Coordinates of C-alpha atoms and ligand atoms in Angstrom, one line a residue:
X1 CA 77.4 -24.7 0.1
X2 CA 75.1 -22.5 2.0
X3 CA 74.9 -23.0 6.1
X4 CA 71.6 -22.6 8.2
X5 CA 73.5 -21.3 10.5
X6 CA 76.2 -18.8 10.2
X7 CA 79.3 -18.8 13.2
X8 CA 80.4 -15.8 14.8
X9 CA 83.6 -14.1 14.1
X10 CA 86.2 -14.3 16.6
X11 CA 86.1 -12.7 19.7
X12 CA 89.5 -11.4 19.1
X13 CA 89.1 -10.8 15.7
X14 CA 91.2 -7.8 14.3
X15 CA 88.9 -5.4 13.2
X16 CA 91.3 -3.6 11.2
X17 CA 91.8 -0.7 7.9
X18 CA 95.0 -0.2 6.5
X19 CA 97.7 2.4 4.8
X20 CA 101.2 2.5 3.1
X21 CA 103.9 4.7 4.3
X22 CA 104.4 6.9 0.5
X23 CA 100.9 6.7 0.1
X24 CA 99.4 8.7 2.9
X25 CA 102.7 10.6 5.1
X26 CA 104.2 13.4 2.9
X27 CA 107.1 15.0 3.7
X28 CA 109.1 13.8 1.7
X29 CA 112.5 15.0 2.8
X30 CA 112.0 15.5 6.7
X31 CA 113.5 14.5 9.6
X32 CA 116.7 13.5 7.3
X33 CA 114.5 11.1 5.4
X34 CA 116.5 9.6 2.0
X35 CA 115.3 9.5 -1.5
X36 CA 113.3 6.3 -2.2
X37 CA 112.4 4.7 -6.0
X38 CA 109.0 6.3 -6.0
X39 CA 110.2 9.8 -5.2
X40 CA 112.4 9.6 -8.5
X41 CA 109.6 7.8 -10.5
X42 CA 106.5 10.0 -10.2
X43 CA 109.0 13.0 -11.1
X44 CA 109.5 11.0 -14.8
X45 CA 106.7 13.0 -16.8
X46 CA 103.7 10.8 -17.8
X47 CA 104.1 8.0 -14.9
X48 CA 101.5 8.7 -13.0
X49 CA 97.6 10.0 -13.3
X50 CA 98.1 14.0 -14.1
X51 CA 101.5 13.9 -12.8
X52 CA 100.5 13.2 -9.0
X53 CA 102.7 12.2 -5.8
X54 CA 103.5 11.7 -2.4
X55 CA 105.3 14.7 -1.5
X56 CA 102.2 15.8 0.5
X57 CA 99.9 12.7 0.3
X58 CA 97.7 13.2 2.7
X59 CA 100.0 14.6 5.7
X60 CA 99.8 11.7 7.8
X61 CA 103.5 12.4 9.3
X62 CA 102.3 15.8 10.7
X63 CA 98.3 14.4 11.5
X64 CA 99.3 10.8 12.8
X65 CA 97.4 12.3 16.1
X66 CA 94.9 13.2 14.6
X67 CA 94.0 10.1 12.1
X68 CA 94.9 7.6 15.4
X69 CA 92.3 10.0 17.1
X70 CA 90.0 9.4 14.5
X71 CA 90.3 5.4 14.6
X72 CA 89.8 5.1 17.9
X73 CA 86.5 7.1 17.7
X74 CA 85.8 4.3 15.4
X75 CA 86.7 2.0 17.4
X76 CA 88.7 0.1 15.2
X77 CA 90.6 -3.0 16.3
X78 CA 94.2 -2.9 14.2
X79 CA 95.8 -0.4 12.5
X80 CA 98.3 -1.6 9.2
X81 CA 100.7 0.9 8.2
X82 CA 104.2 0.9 6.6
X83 CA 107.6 2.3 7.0
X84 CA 109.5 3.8 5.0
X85 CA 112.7 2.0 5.0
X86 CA 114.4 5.5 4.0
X87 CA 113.5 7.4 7.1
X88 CA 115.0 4.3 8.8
X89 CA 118.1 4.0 6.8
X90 CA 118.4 6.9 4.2
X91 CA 120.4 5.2 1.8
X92 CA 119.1 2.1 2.6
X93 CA 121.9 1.0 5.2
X94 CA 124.6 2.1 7.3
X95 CA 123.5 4.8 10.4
X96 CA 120.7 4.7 11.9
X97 CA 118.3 7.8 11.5
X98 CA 117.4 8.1 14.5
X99 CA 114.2 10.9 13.9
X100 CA 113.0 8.7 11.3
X101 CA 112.8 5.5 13.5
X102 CA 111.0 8.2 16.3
X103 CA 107.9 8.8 14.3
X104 CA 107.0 5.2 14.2
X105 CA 107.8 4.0 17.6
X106 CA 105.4 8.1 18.5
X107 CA 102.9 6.1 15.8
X108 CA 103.3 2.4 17.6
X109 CA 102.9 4.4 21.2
X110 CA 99.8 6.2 20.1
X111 CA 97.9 3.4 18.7
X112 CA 98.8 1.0 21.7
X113 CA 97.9 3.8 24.3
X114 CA 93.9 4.0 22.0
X115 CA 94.1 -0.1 22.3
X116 CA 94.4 -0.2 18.2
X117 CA 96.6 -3.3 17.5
X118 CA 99.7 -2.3 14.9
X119 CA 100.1 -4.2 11.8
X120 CA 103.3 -3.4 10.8
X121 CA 104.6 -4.1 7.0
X122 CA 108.0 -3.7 6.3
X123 CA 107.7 -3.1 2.9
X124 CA 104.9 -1.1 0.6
X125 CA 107.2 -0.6 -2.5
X126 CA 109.4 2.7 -1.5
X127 CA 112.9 1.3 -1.8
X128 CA 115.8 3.7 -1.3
X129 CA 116.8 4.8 -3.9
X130 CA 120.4 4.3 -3.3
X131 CA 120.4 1.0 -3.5
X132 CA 118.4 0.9 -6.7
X133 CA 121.6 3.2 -7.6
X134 CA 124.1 1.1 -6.2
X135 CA 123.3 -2.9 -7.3
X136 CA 119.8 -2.4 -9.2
X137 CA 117.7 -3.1 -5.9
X138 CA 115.8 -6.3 -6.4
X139 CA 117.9 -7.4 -9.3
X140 CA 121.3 -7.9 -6.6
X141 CA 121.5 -10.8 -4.3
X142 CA 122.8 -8.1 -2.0
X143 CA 119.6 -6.8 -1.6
X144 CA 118.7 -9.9 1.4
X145 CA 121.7 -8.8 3.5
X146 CA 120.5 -5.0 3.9
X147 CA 116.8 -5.7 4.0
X148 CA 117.4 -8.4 6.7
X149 CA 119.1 -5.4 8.3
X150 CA 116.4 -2.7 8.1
X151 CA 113.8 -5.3 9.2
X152 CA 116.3 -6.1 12.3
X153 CA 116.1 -2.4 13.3
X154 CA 112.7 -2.4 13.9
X155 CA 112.3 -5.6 15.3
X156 CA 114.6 -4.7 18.1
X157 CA 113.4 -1.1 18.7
X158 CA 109.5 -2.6 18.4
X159 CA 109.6 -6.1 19.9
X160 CA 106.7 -6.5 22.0
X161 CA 104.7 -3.4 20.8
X162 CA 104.3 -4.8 17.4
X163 CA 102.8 -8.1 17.3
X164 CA 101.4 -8.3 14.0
X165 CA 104.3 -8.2 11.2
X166 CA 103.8 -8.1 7.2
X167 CA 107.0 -8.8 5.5
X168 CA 106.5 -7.9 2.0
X169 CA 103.5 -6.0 0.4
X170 CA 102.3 -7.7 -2.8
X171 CA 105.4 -8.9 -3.9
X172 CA 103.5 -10.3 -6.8
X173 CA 102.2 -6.8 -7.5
X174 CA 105.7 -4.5 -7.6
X175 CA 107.7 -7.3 -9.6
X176 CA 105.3 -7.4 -12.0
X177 CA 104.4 -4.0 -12.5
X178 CA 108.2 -2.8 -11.8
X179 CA 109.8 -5.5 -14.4
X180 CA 107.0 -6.7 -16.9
X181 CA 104.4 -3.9 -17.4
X182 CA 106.9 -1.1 -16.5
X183 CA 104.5 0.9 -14.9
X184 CA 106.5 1.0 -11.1
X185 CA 110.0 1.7 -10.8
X186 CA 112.4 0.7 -12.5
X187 CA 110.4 0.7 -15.3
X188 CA 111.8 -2.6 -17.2
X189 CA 109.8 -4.7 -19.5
X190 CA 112.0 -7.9 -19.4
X191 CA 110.4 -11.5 -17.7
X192 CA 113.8 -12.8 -17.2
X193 CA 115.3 -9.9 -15.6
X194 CA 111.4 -10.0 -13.8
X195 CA 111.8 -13.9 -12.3
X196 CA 115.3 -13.3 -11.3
X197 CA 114.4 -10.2 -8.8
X198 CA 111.6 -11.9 -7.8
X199 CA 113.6 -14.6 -6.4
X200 CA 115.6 -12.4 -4.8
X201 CA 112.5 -11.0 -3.2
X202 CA 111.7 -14.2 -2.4
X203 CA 115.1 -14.9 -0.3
X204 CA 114.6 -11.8 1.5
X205 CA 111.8 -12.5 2.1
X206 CA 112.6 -15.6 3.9
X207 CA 115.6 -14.4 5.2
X208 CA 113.4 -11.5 7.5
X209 CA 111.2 -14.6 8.5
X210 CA 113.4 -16.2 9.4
X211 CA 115.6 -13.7 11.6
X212 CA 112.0 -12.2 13.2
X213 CA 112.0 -16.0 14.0
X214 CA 115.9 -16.5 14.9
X215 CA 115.3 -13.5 17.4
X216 CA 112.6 -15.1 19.0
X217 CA 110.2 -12.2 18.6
X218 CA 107.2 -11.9 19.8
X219 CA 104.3 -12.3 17.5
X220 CA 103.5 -13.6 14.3
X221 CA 105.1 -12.5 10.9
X222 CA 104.3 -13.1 7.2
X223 CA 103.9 -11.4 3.8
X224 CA 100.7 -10.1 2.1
X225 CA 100.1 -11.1 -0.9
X226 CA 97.7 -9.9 -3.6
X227 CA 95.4 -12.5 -4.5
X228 CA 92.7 -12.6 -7.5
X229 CA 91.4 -16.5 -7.8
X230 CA 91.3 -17.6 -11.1
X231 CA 88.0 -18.4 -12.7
X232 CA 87.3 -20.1 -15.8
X233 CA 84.9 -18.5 -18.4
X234 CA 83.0 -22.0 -18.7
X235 CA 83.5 -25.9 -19.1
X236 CA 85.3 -25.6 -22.0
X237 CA 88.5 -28.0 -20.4
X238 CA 90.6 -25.5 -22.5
X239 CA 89.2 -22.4 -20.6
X240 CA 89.9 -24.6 -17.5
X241 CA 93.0 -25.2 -18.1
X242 CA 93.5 -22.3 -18.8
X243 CA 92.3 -20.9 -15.5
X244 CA 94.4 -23.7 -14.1
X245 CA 97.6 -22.5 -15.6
X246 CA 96.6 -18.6 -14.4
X247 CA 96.1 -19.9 -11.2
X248 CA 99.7 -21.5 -11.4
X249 CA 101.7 -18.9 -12.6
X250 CA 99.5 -16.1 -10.5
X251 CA 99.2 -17.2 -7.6
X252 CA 100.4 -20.5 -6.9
X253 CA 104.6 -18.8 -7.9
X254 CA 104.6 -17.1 -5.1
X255 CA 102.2 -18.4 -2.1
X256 CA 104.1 -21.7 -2.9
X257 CA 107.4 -20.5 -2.4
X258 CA 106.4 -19.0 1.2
X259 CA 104.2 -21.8 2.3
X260 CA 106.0 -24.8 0.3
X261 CA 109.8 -23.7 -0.3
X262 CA 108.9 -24.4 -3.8
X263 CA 107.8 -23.1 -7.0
X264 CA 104.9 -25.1 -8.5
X265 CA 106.2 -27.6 -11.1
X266 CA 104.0 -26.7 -14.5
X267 CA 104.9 -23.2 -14.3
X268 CA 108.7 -23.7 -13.3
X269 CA 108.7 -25.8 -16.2
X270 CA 107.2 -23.4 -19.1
X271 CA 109.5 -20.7 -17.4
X272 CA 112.5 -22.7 -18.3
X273 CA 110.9 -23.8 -21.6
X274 CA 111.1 -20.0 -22.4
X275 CA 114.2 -19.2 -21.1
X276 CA 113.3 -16.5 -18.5
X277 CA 113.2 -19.2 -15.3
X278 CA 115.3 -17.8 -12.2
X279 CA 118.7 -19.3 -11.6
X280 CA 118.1 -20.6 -8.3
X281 CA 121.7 -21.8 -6.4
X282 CA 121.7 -24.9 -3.9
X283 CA 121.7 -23.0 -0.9
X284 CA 118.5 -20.8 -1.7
X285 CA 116.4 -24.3 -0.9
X286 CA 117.2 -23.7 2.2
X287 CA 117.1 -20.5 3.0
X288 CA 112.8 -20.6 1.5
X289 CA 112.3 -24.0 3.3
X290 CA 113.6 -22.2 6.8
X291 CA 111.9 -18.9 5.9
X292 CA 108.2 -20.1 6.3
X293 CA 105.2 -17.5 7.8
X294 CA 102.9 -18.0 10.9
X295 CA 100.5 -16.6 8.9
X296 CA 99.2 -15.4 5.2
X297 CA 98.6 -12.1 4.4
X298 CA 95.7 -11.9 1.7
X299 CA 95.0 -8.6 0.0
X300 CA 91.6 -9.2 -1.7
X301 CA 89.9 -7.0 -4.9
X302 CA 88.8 -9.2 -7.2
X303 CA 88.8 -12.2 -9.5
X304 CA 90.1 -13.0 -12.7
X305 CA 88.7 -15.2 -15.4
X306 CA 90.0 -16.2 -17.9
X307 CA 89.8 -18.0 -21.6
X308 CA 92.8 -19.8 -23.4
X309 CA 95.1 -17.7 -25.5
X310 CA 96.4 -19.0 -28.5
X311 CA 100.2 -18.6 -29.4
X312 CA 99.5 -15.8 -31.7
X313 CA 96.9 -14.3 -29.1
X314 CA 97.1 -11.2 -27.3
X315 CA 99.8 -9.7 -25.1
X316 CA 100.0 -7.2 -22.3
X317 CA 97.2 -4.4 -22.1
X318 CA 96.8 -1.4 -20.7
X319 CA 95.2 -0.3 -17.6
X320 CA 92.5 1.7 -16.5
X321 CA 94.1 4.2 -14.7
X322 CA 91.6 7.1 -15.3
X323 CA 88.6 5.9 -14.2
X324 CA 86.9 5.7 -17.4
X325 CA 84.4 2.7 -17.4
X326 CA 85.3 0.3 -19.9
X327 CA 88.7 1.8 -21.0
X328 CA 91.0 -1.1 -19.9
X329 CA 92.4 -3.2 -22.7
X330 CA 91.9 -7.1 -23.3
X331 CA 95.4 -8.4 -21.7
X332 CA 96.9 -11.9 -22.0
X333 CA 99.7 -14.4 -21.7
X334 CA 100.0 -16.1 -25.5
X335 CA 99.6 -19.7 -25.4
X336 CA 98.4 -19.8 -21.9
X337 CA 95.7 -18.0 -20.9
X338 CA 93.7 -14.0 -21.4
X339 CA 91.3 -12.5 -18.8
X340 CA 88.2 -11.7 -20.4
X341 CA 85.2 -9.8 -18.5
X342 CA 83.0 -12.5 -15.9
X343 CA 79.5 -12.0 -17.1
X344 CA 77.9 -12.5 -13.8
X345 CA 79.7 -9.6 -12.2
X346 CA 79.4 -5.8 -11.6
X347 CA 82.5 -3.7 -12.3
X348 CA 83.7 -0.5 -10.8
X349 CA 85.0 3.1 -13.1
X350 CA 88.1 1.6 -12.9
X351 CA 87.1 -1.8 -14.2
X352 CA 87.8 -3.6 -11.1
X353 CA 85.2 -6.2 -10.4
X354 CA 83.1 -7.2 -7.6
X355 CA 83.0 -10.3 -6.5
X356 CA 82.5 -10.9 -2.8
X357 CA 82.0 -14.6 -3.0
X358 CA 85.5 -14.8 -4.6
X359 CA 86.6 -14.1 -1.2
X360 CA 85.3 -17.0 0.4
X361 CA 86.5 -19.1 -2.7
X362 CA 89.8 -17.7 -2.2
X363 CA 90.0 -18.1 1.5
X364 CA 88.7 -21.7 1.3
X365 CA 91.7 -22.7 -2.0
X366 CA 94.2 -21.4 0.7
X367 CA 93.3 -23.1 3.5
X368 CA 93.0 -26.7 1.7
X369 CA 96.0 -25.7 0.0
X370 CA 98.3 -24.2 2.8
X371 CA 96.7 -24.9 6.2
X372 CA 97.5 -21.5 7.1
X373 CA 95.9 -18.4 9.6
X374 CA 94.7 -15.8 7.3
X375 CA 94.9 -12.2 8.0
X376 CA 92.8 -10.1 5.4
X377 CA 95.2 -6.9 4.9
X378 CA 93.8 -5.3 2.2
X379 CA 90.0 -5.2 0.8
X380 CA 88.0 -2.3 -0.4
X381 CA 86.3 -0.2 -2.9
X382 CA 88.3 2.6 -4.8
X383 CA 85.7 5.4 -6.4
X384 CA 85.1 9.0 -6.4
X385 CA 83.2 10.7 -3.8
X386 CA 81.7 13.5 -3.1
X387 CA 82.2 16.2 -0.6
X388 CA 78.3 17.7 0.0
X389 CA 78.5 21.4 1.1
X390 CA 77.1 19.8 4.1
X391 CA 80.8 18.0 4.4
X392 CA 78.6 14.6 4.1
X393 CA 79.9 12.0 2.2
X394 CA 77.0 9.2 1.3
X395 CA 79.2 6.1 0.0
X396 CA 76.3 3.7 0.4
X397 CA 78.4 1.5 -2.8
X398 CA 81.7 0.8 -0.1
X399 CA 79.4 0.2 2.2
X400 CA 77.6 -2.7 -0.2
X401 CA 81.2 -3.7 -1.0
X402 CA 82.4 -4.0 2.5
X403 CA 79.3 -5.7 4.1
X404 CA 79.3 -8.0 1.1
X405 CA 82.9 -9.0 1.7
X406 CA 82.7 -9.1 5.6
X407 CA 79.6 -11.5 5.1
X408 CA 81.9 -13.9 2.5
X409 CA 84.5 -13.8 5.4
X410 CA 81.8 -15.0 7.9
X411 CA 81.2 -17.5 5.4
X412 CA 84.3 -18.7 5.0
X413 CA 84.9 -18.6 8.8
X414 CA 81.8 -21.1 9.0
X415 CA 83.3 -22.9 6.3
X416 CA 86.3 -23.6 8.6
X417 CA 88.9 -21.1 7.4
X418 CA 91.1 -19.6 10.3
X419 CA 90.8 -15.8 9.5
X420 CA 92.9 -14.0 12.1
X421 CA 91.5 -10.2 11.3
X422 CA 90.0 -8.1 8.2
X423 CA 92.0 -4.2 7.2
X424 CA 90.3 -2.6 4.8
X425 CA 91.8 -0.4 2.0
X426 CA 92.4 1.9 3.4
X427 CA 91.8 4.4 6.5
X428 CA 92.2 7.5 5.1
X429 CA 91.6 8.6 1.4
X430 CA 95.5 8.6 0.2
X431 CA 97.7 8.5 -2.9
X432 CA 96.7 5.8 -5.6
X433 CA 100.1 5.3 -7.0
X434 CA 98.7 5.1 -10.6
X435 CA 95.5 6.9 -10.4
X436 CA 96.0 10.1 -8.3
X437 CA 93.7 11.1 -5.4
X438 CA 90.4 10.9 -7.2
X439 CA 90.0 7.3 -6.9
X440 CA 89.2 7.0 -2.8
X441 CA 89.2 4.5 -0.4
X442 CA 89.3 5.6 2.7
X443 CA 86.5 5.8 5.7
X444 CA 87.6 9.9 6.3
X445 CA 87.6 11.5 3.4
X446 CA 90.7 14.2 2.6
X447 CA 90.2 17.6 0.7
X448 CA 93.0 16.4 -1.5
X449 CA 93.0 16.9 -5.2
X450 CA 94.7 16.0 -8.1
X451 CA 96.6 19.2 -7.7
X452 CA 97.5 18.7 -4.6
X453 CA 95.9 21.8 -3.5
X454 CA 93.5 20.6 -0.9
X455 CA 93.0 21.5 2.4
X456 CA 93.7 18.6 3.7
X457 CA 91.0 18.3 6.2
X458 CA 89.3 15.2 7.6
X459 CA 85.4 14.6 7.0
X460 CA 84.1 11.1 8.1
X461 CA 81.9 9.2 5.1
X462 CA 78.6 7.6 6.0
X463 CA 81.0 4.1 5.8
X464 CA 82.9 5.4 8.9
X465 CA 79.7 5.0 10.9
X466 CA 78.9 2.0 9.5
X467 CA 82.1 0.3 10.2
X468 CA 81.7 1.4 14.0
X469 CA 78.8 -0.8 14.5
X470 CA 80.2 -3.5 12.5
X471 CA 82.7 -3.7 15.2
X472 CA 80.9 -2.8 18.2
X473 CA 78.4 -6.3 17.0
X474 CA 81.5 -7.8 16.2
X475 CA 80.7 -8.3 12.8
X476 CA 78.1 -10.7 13.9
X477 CA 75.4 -8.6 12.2
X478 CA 76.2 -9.2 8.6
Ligands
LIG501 C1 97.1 -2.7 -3.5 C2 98.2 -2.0 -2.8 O1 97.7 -3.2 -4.7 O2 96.0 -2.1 -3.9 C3 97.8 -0.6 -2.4 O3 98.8 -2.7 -1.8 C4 96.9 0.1 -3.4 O4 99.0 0.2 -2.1 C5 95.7 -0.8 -3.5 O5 96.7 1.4 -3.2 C6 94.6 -0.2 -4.5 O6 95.2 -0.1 -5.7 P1 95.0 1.2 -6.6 O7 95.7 1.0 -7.8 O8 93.5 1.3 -6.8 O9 95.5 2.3 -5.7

């Protein structure tokens, strides 16, 4: 539908841009800081683009000041971050560490004294690796109790100064890519083994939902999750069904377990069909029915259509991880459904696509769906960029993205949704886990290459001055 009229954005809207604690802090083994699963993984030759990691990143523990400094020149609204559960706890429980705990209440303090909000998320993928050692991570049951525990920690030394809490980061994302593709630790390529840790992710997160809510924190608290709506390529009722069933077994398996309690009945069904549904116990019921969010997190890149995929069709493909336009492979579900390229759409090097309006259409599924605040914690446009000697950097194309995507927000807020604030992806240029440094996000470009052998100096891009009149109009511009 189009409006004549467009509504303003909130007055208190959350004007935000985000990170992840292994993607952008470095120093790996400071401050009595543990080993976590992603330390271990990019060491494995071949895992990740030209061997690249997060030793270094891009030295955000020693240049919090400094970044903070930089967003509130912005002016930005909300900062989302992560911790790193293994400066916390080192090997994932027993004491404390307490210099590791330090540098995010320093961080917390620094943002709240430049009036940036902190979104907190309590896990962006860097489990210790201890307990990956100990019971397999998210493949034990015992992995509830001592994340629970971690997320108790900071609860209690943060409660007040942290309103804004994300649970888990794209759950959807690590247990897929860490049990089905393989391409995150631990590396397994197994959809039973997959659902089962997945519903263990699941009860924990429920079970730090509930306890932020048992403890009667201050705030709100819920988990992002990685969202790509499902399109179908045409009328064809088998390519809609198709896009139906994608749309179940995507999206709808997890966002109905933290909304509902409940996985959604088709996909349950051809899961147990195949023999690789999660053995769920009585007592779990509860736990996801008493575990529910005050709001969704929604991290937003693009859509997916899709065609139907014959029993014989094709599998799993691989990625474009290079940045080679047109080098990802045709990938699949057989019998079900296989995402084929949206003809109406523009595509990034990394085969992404761009589709702004699949915002809105996302937005509006969740909020007939769900009934649910949304807080946008991820959106943004990974490319390369380029340093001029001047030390310009002229990403007009994030700035297209972004105002494309802030305009479908404005849209969708017209429409009725409840959208609580908008982080981009990300703050900085950091770490792409897969695809090294040269794919960029960030508003402040880092002299970090793929050899790690930058300088690691700040430089705003043209998009960092764009954003700061986007939130000195409020947004109400676009
Ligand atoms: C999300 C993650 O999946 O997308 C981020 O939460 C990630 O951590 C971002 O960096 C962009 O993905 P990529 O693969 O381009 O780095």
């Amino acid at each position: 539908m189009e409006h004549k009229q467009l509504d303003q954005f909130p007055k208190d809207f959350l004007w935000g841009s985000a990170s992840a604690a292994y993607q952008v802090e470095g120093a790996w083994q400071e401050d009595g800081k543990g080993v976590s699963v992603w330390d271990e993984f990019v060491r494995i030759p071949g895992k990740t683009f030209k061997g690249t990691n997060g030793d270094v990143a891009v030295d955000h523990y020693h240049r919090y000041k400094e970044d903070v400094a930089l967003m509130k020149e912005q002016g930005l609204k909300a900062y989302r971050f992560s911790v790193a559960w293994t400066r916390i706890f080192p090997n994932g429980r027993g004491e404390i560490n307490q210099a590791g705990l330090q540098f995010y209440i320093d961080l917390v303090d620094e943002l709240i004294a430049n009036q940036i909000e902190p979104v907190l998320t309590l896990y962006h993928w860097d489990l210790p690796q201890a307990l990956q050692d100990e019971y397999q991570g998210w493949e034990s049951r015992k992995i509830v109790a001592d994340f629970t525990n971690y997320a108790q920690v900071l609860f209690e030394a943060l409660r007040g100064k942290v309103k804004y809490w994300v649970s888990l980061n794209e759950q959807n994302i690590f247990i897929s890519h860490g049990y089905l593709m393989a391409s995150h630790p631990p590396a397994v390529s197994d959809p039973k083994r997959m659902y089962q840790a997945n519903h263990y992710a699941n009860l924990a997160n429920a079970a730090v939902i509930k306890k932020f809510h048992d403890m009667d924190m201050p705030g709100k608290i819920g988990p992002s999750f990685a969202y790509s709506p499902n399109y179908p390529l045409d009328s064809d009722p088998q390519n809609v069904l198709a896009a139906e069933d994608s749309e179940d077994l995507n999206a709808h398996f997890w966002m109905d377990v933290y909304l509902f309690g409940k996985y959604p009945i088709a996909a349950l069904k051809l899961l147990k069909e195949q023999g690789v549904a999660p053995i769920i116990e009585p007592e779990d019921d509860e736990l996801l029915a008493a575990g529910k969010p005050d709001f969704l997190g929604i991290n937003y890149y693009q859509t997916n259509t899709v065609v139907f995929n014959p029993l014989d069709g094709v599998g799993l493909g691989r990625m474009n991880t290079t940045g080679e336009k047109g080098s990802s492979e045709e990938s699949g579900l057989p019998g079900v459904f296989k995402r084929v390229e949206n003809p109406f759409v523009e595509r990034t090097n990394w085969d992404w696509e761009i589709d702004p309006e699949g915002l809105r259409i996302g937005l509006r599924r969740i909020t007939s769906r769900y009934r649910i605040p949304v807080l946008i914690t991820e959106n943004g446009l990974g490319e390369y960029d380029k340093l001029t000697e001047a030390k310009e950097i002229h990403d007009d194309y994030r700035i297209d993205y972004l105002k494309g995507h802030i305009h479908a927000i404005r849209e969708a807020i017209t429409d009725g949704v409840d959208v609580l604030g908008y982080c981009t992806w990300s703050y900085t240029d950091l770490l792409s886990w897969l695809n090294g440094y040269q794919k960029r996000y960030g508003f402040v470009y880092v002299a970090q290459d793929e050899n790690q052998e930058g300088s690691l100096n700040r430089y705003k891009k043209d998009s960092f001055y764009w954003y700061q009149k986007v939130i000195q109009n409020n947004g109400n511009t676009i």
